[in-house]
PDB file of C-alpha atoms in Angstrom:
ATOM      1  CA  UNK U   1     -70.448  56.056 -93.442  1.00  0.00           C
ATOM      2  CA  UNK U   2     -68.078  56.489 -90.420  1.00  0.00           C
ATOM      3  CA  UNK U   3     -69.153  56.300 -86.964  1.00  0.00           C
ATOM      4  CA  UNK U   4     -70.966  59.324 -85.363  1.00  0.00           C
ATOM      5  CA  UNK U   5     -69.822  61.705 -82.547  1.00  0.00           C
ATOM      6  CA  UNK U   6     -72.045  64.111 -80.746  1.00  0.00           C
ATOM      7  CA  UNK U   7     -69.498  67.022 -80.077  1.00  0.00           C
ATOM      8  CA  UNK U   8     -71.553  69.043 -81.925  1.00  0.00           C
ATOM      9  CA  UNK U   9     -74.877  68.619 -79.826  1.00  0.00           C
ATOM     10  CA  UNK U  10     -73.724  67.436 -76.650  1.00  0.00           C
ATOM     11  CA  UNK U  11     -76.037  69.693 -74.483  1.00  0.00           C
ATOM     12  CA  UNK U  12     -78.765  68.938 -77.049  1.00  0.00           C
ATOM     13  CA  UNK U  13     -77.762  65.070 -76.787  1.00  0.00           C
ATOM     14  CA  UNK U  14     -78.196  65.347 -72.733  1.00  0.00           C
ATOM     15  CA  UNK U  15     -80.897  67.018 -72.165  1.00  0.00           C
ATOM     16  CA  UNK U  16     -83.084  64.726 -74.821  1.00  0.00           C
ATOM     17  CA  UNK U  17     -81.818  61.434 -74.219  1.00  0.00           C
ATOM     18  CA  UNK U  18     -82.277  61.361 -70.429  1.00  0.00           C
ATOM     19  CA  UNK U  19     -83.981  65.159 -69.733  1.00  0.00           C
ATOM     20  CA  UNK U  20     -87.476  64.196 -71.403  1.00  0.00           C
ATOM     21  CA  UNK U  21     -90.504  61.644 -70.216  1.00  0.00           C
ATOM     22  CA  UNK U  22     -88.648  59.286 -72.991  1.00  0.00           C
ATOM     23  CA  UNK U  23     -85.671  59.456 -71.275  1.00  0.00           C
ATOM     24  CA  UNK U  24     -87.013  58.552 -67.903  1.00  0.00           C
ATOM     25  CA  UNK U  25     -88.732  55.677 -68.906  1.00  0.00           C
ATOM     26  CA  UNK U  26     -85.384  54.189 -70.506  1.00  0.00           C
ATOM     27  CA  UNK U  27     -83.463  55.403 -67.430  1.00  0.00           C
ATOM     28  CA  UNK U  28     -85.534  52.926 -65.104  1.00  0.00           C
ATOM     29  CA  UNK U  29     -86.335  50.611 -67.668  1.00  0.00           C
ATOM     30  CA  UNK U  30     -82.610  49.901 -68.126  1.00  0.00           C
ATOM     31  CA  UNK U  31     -81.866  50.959 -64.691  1.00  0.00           C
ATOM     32  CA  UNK U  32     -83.780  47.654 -63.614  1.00  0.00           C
ATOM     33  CA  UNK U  33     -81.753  44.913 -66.017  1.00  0.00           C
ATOM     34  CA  UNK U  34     -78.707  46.205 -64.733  1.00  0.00           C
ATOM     35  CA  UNK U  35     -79.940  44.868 -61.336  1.00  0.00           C
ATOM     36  CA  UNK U  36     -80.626  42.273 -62.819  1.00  0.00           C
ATOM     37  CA  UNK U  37     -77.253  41.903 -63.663  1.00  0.00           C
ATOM     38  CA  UNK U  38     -75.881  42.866 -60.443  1.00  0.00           C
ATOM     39  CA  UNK U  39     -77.645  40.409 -58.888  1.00  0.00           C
ATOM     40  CA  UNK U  40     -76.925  37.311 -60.834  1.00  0.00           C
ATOM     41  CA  UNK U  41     -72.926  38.083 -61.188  1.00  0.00           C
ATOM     42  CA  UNK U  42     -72.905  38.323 -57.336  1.00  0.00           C
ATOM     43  CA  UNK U  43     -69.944  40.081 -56.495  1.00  0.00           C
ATOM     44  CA  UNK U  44     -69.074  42.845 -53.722  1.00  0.00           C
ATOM     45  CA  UNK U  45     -67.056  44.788 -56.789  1.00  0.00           C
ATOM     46  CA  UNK U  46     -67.370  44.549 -60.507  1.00  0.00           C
ATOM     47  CA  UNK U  47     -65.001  45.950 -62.983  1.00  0.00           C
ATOM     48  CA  UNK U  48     -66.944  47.295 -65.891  1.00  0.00           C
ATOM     49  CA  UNK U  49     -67.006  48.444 -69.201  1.00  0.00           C
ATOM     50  CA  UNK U  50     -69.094  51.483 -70.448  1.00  0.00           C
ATOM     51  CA  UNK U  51     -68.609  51.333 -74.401  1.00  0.00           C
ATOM     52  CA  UNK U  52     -69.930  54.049 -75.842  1.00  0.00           C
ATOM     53  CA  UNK U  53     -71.293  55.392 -72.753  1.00  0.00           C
ATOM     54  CA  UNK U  54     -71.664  59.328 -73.869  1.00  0.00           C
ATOM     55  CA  UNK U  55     -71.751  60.837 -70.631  1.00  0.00           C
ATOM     56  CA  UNK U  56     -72.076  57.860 -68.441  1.00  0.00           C
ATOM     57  CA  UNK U  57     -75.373  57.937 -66.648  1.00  0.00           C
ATOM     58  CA  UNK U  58     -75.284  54.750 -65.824  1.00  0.00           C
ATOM     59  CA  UNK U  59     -71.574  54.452 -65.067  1.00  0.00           C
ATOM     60  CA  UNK U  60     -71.990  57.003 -62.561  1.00  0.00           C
ATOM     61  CA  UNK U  61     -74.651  55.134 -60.831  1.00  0.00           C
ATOM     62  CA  UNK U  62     -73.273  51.908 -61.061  1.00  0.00           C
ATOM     63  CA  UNK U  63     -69.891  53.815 -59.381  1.00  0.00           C
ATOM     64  CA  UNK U  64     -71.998  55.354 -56.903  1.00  0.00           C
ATOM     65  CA  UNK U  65     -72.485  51.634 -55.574  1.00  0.00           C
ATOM     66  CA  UNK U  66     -68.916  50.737 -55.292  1.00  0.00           C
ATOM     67  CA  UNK U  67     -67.957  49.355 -58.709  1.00  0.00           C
ATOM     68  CA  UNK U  68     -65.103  50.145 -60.846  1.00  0.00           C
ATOM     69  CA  UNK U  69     -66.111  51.515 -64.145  1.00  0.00           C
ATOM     70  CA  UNK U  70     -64.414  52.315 -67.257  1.00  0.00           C
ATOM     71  CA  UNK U  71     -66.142  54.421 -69.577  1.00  0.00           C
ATOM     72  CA  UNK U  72     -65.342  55.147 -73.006  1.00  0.00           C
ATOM     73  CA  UNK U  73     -66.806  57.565 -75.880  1.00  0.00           C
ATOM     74  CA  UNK U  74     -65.123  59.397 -79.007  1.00  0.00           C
ATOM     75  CA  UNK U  75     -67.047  62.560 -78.162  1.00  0.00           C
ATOM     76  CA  UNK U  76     -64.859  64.351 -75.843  1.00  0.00           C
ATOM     77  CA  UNK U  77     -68.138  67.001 -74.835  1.00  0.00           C
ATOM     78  CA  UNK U  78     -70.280  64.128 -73.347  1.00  0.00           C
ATOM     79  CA  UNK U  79     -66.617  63.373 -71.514  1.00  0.00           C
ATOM     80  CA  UNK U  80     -66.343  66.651 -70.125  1.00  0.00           C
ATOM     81  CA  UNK U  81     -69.906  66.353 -68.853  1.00  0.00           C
ATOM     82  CA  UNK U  82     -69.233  62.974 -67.518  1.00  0.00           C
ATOM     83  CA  UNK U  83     -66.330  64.575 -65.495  1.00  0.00           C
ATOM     84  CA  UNK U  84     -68.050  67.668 -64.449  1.00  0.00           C
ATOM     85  CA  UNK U  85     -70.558  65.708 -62.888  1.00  0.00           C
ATOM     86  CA  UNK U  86     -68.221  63.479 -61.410  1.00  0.00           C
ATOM     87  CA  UNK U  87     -66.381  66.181 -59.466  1.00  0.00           C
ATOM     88  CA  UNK U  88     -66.897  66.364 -55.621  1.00  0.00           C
ATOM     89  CA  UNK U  89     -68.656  62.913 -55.595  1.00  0.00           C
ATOM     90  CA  UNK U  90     -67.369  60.706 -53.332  1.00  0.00           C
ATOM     91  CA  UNK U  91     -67.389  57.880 -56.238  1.00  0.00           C
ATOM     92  CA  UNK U  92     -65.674  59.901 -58.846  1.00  0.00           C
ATOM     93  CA  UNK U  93     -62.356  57.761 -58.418  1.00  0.00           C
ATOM     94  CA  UNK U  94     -64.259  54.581 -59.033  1.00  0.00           C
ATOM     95  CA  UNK U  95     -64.348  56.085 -63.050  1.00  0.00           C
ATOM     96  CA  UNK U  96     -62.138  56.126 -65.445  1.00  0.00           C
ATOM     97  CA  UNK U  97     -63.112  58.161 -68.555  1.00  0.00           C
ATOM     98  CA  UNK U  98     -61.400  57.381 -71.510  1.00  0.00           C
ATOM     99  CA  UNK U  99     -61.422  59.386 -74.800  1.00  0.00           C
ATOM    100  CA  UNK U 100     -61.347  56.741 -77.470  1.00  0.00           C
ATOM    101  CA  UNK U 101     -63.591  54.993 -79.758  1.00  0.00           C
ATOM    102  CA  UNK U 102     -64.488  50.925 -79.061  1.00  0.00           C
ATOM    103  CA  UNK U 103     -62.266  49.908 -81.726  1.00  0.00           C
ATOM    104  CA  UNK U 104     -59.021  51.565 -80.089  1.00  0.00           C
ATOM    105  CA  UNK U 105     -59.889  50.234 -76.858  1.00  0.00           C
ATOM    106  CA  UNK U 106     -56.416  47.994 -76.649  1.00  0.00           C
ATOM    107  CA  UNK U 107     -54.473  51.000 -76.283  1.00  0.00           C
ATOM    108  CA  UNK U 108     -55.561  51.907 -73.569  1.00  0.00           C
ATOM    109  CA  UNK U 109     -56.971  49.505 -71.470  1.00  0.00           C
ATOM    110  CA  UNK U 110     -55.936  45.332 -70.362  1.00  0.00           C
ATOM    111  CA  UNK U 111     -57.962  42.422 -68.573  1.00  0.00           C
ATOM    112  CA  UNK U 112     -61.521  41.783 -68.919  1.00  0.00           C
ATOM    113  CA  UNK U 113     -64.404  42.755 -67.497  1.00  0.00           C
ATOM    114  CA  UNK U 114     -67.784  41.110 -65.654  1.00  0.00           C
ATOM    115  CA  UNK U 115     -69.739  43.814 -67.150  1.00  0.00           C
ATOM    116  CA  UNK U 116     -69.740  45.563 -70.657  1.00  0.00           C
ATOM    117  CA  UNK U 117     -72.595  48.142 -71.449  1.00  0.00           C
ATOM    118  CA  UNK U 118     -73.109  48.956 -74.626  1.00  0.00           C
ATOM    119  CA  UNK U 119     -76.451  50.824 -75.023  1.00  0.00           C
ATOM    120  CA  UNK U 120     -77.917  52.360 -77.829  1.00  0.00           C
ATOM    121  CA  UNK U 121     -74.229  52.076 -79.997  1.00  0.00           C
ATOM    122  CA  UNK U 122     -74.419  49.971 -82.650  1.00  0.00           C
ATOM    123  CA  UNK U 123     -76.930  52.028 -84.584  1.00  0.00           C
ATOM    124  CA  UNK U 124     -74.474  54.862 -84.815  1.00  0.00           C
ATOM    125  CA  UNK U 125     -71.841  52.958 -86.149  1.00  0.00           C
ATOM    126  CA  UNK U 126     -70.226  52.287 -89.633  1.00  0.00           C
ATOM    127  CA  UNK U 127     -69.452  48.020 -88.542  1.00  0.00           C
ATOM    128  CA  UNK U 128     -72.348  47.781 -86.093  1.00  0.00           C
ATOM    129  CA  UNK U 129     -71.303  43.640 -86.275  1.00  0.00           C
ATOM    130  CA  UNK U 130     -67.218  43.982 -86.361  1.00  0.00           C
ATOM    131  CA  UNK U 131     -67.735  46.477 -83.276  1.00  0.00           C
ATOM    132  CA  UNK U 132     -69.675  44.089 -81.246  1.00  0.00           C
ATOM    133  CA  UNK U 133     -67.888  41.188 -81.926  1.00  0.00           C
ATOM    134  CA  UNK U 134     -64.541  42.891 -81.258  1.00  0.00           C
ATOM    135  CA  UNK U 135     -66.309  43.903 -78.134  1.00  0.00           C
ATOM    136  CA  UNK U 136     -67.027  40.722 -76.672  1.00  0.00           C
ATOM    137  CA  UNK U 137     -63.074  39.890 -76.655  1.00  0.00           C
ATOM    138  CA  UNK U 138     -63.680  41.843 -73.402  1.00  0.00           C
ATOM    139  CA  UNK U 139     -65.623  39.608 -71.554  1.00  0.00           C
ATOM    140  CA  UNK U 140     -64.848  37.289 -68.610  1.00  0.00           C
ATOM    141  CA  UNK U 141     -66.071  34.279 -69.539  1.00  0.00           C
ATOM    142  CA  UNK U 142     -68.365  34.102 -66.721  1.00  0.00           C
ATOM    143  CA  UNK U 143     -69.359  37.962 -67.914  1.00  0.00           C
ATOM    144  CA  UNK U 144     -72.912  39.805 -68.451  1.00  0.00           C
ATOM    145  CA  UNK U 145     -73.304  42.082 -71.203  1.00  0.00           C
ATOM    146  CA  UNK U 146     -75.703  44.787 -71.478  1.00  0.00           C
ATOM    147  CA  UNK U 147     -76.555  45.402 -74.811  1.00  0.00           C
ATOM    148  CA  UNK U 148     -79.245  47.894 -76.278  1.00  0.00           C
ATOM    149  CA  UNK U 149     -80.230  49.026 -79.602  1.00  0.00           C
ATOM    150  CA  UNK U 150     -82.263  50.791 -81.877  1.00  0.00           C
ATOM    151  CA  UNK U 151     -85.214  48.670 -83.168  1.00  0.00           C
ATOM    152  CA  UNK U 152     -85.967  48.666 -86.825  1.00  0.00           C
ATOM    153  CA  UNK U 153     -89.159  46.444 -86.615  1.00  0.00           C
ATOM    154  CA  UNK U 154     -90.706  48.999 -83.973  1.00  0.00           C
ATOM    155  CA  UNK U 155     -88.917  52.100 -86.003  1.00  0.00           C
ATOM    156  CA  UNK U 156     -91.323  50.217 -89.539  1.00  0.00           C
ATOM    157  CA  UNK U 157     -94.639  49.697 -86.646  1.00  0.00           C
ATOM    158  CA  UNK U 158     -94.480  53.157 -85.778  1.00  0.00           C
ATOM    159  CA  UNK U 159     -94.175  54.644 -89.351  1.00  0.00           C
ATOM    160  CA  UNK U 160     -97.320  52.361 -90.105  1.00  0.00           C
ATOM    161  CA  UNK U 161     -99.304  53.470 -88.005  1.00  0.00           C
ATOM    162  CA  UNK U 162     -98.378  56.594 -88.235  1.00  0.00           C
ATOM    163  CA  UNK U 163     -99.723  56.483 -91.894  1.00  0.00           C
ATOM    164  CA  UNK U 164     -95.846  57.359 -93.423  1.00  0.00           C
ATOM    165  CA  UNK U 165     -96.847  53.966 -96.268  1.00  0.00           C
ATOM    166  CA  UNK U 166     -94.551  55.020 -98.785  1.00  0.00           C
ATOM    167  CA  UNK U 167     -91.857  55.467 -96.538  1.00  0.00           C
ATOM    168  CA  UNK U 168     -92.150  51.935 -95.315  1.00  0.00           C
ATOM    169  CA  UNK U 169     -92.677  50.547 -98.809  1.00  0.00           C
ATOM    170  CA  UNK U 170     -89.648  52.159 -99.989  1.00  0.00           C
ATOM    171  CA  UNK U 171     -87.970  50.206 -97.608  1.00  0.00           C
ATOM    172  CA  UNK U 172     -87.828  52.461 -95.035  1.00  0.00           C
ATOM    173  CA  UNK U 173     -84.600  54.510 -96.787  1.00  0.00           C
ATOM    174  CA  UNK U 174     -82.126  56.169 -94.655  1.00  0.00           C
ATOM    175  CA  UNK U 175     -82.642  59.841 -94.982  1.00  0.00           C
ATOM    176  CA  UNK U 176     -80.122  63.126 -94.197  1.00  0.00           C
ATOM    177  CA  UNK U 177     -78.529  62.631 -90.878  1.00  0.00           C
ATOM    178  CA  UNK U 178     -81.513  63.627 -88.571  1.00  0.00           C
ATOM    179  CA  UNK U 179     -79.347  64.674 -85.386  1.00  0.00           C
ATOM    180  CA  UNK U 180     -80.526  62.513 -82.790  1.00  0.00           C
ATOM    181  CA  UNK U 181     -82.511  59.727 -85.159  1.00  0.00           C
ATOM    182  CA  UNK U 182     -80.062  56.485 -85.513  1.00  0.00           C
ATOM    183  CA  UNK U 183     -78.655  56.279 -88.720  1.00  0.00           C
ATOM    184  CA  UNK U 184     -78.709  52.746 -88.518  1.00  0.00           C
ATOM    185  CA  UNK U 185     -81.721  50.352 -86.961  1.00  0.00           C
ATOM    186  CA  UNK U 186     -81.141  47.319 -86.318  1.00  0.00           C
ATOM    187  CA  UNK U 187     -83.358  44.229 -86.470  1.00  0.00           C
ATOM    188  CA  UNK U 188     -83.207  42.105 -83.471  1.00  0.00           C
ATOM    189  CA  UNK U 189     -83.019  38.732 -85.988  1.00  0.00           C
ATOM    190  CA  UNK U 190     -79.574  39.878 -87.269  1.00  0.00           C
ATOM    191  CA  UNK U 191     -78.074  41.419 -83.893  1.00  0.00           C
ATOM    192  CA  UNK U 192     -79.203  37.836 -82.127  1.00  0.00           C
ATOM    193  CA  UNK U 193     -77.603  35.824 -85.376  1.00  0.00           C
ATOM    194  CA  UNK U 194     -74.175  37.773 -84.585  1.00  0.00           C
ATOM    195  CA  UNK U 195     -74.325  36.952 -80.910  1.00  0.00           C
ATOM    196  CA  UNK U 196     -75.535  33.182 -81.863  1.00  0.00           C
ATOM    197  CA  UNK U 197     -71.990  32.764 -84.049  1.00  0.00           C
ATOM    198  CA  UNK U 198     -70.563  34.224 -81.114  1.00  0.00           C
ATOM    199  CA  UNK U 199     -71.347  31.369 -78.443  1.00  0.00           C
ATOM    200  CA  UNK U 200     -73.443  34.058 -76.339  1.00  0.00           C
ATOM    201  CA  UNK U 201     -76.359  33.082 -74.917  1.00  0.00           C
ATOM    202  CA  UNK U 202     -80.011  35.534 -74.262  1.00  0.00           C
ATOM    203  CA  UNK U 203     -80.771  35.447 -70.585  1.00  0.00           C
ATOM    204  CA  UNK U 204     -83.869  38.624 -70.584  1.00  0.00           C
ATOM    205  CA  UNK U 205     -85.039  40.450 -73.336  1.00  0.00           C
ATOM    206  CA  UNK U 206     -86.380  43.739 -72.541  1.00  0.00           C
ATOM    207  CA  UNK U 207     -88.326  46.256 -74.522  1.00  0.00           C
ATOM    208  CA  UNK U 208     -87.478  49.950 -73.954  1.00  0.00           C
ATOM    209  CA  UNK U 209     -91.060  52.389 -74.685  1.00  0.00           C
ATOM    210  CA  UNK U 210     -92.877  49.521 -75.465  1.00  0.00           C
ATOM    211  CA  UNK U 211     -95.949  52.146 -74.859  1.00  0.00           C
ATOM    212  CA  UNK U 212     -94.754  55.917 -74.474  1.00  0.00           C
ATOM    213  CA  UNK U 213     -93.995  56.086 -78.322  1.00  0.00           C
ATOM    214  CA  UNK U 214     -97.241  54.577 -79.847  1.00  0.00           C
ATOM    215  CA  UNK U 215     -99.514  56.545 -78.026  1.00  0.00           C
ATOM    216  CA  UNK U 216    -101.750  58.902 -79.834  1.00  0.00           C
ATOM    217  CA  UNK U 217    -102.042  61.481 -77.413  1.00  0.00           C
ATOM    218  CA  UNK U 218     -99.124  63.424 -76.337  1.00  0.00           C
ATOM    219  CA  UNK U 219    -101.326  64.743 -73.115  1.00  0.00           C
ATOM    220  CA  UNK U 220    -101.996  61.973 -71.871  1.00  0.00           C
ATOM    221  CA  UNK U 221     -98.261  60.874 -71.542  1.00  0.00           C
ATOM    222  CA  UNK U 222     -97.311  64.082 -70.558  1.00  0.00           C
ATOM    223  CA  UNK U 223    -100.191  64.087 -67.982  1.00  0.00           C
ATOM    224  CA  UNK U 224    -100.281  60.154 -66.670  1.00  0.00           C
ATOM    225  CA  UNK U 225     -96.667  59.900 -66.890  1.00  0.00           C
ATOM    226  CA  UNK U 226     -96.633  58.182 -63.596  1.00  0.00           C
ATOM    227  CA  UNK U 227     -99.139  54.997 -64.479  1.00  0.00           C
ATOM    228  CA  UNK U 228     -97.652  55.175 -68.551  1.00  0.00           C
ATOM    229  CA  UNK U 229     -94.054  54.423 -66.495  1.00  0.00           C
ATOM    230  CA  UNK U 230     -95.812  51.359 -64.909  1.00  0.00           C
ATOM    231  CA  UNK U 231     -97.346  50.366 -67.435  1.00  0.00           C
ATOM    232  CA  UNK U 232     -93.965  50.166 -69.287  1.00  0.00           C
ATOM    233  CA  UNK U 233     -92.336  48.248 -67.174  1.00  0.00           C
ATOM    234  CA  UNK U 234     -95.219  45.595 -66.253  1.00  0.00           C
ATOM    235  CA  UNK U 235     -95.115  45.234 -70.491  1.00  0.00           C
ATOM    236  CA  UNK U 236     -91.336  45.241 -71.184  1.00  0.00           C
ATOM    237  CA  UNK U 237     -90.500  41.618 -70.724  1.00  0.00           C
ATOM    238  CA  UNK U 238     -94.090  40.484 -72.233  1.00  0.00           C
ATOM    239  CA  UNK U 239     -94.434  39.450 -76.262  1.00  0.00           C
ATOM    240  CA  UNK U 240     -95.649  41.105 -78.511  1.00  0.00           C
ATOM    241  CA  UNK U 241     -94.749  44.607 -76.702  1.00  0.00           C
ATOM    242  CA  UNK U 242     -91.093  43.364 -75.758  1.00  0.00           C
ATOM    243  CA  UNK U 243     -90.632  42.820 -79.694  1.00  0.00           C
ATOM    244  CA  UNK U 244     -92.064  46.278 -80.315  1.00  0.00           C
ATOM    245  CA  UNK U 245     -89.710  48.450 -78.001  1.00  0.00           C
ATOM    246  CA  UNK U 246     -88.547  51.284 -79.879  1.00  0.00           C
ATOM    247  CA  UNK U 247     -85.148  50.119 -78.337  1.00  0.00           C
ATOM    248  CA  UNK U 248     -84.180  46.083 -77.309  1.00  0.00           C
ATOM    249  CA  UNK U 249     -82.047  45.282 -74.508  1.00  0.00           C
ATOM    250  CA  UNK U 250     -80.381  42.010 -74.253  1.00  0.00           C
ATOM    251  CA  UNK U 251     -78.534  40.772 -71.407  1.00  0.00           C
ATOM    252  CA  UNK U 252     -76.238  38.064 -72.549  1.00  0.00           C
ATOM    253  CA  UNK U 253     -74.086  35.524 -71.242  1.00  0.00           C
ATOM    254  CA  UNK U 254     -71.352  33.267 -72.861  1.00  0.00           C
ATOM    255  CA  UNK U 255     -72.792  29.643 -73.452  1.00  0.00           C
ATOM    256  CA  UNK U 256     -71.844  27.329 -70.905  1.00  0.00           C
TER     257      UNK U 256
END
């Protein structure tokens, strides 16, 4: 297994991951922790760290408010997008796009940053651990980091109850790369274990479609989008939903 790149379905990867009613709820669900963050690091200007960031939605936002970003991917399409939609904003300068994978990152770059983000990564990648361990090296050591994954307790709940029994009792086997599907869930147990050894410390855990995904009906999401949204984010933060997010965010701190 090697780690995956989107070159080949880069306008396919944009439009579904944040063009859809899926996408929109993990745009503001995510959207919100980062103010979170924000907030609690306190500081006019933060120099962050997109790992992984595909196209950089939220780099571009979080540039749009004045901080510096650095934002790195090994697909070079979801670059080019990042930079086309960069161009003529008066924030563009406040990103630096960097073609490189995580683990190459000391070639290019020095220092440490307040922020990392590093959402919806590790799932794609052949040392989901190494990676993120690697990755905390560049944290300030009074840092946030942003981290979201793909959940395989929610990706077994939704195969339950979506009557697939023999997939789940097989153990849930990874099948042919589906395109956009993770190759690679993660349970929350072993990503918080990792982060334990590491001296980081949970602040908020969040759960991204704790809803949207369950839901029987595809009308009524498509037609109540509105209260679904509100309902997702009233629910995200609350056990059991948070635990059944088809993604978990963490925002995590070093111990003090």
């Amino acid at each position: 297994m090697s780690d995956h790149n989107f070159d080949p379905i880069a306008e396919k990867f944009v439009k579904n991951i944040y063009g859809s009613d899926k996408g929109e709820i993990r745009k503001e669900v995510v959207w919100r922790e980062l103010e979170y963050c924000i907030q609690r690091l306190n500081k006019p200007v933060l120099r962050v760290l997109d790992a992984g960031g595909g196209f950089g939605f939220f780099s571009q936002k979080l540039a749009a408010l004045g901080h510096q970003v650095v934002l790195c991917d090994i697909s070079g399409e979801l670059l080019k997008v990042a930079k086309k939609q960069l161009e003529g904003q008066d924030y563009q300068h406040n990103v630096t796009l960097l073609h490189c994978s995580i683990q190459s990152l000391p070639e290019y770059v020095s220092g440490q940053f307040d922020l990392i983000l590093n959402h919806a990564v590790l799932e794609w990648l052949a040392e989901p651990k190494a990676t993120l361990l690697n990755l905390l090296d560049w944290l300030k050591d009074d840092g946030l980091l942003s981290l979201m994954f793909y959940n395989k307790e929610a990706q077994r709940f939704f195969n339950l109850v979506s009557g697939n029994l023999n997939f789940v009792e097989l153990g849930m086997p990874r099948k042919k790369v589906v395109r956009l599907s993770p190759t690679n869930p993660l349970y929350e147990r072993d990503v918080v274990d990792w982060l334990t050894q590491a001296k980081m410390q949970t602040l908020r855990k969040t759960g991204v479609r704790v809803i949207h995904d369950y839901m029987k009906s595809p009308e009524v999401a498509e037609n109540d989008f509105e209260q679904i949204l509100s309902m997702e984010m009233t629910y995200c933060h609350q056990e059991p939903y948070a635990s059944l997010g088809r993604y978990t965010h963490l925002t995590l701190a070093r111990e003090s």
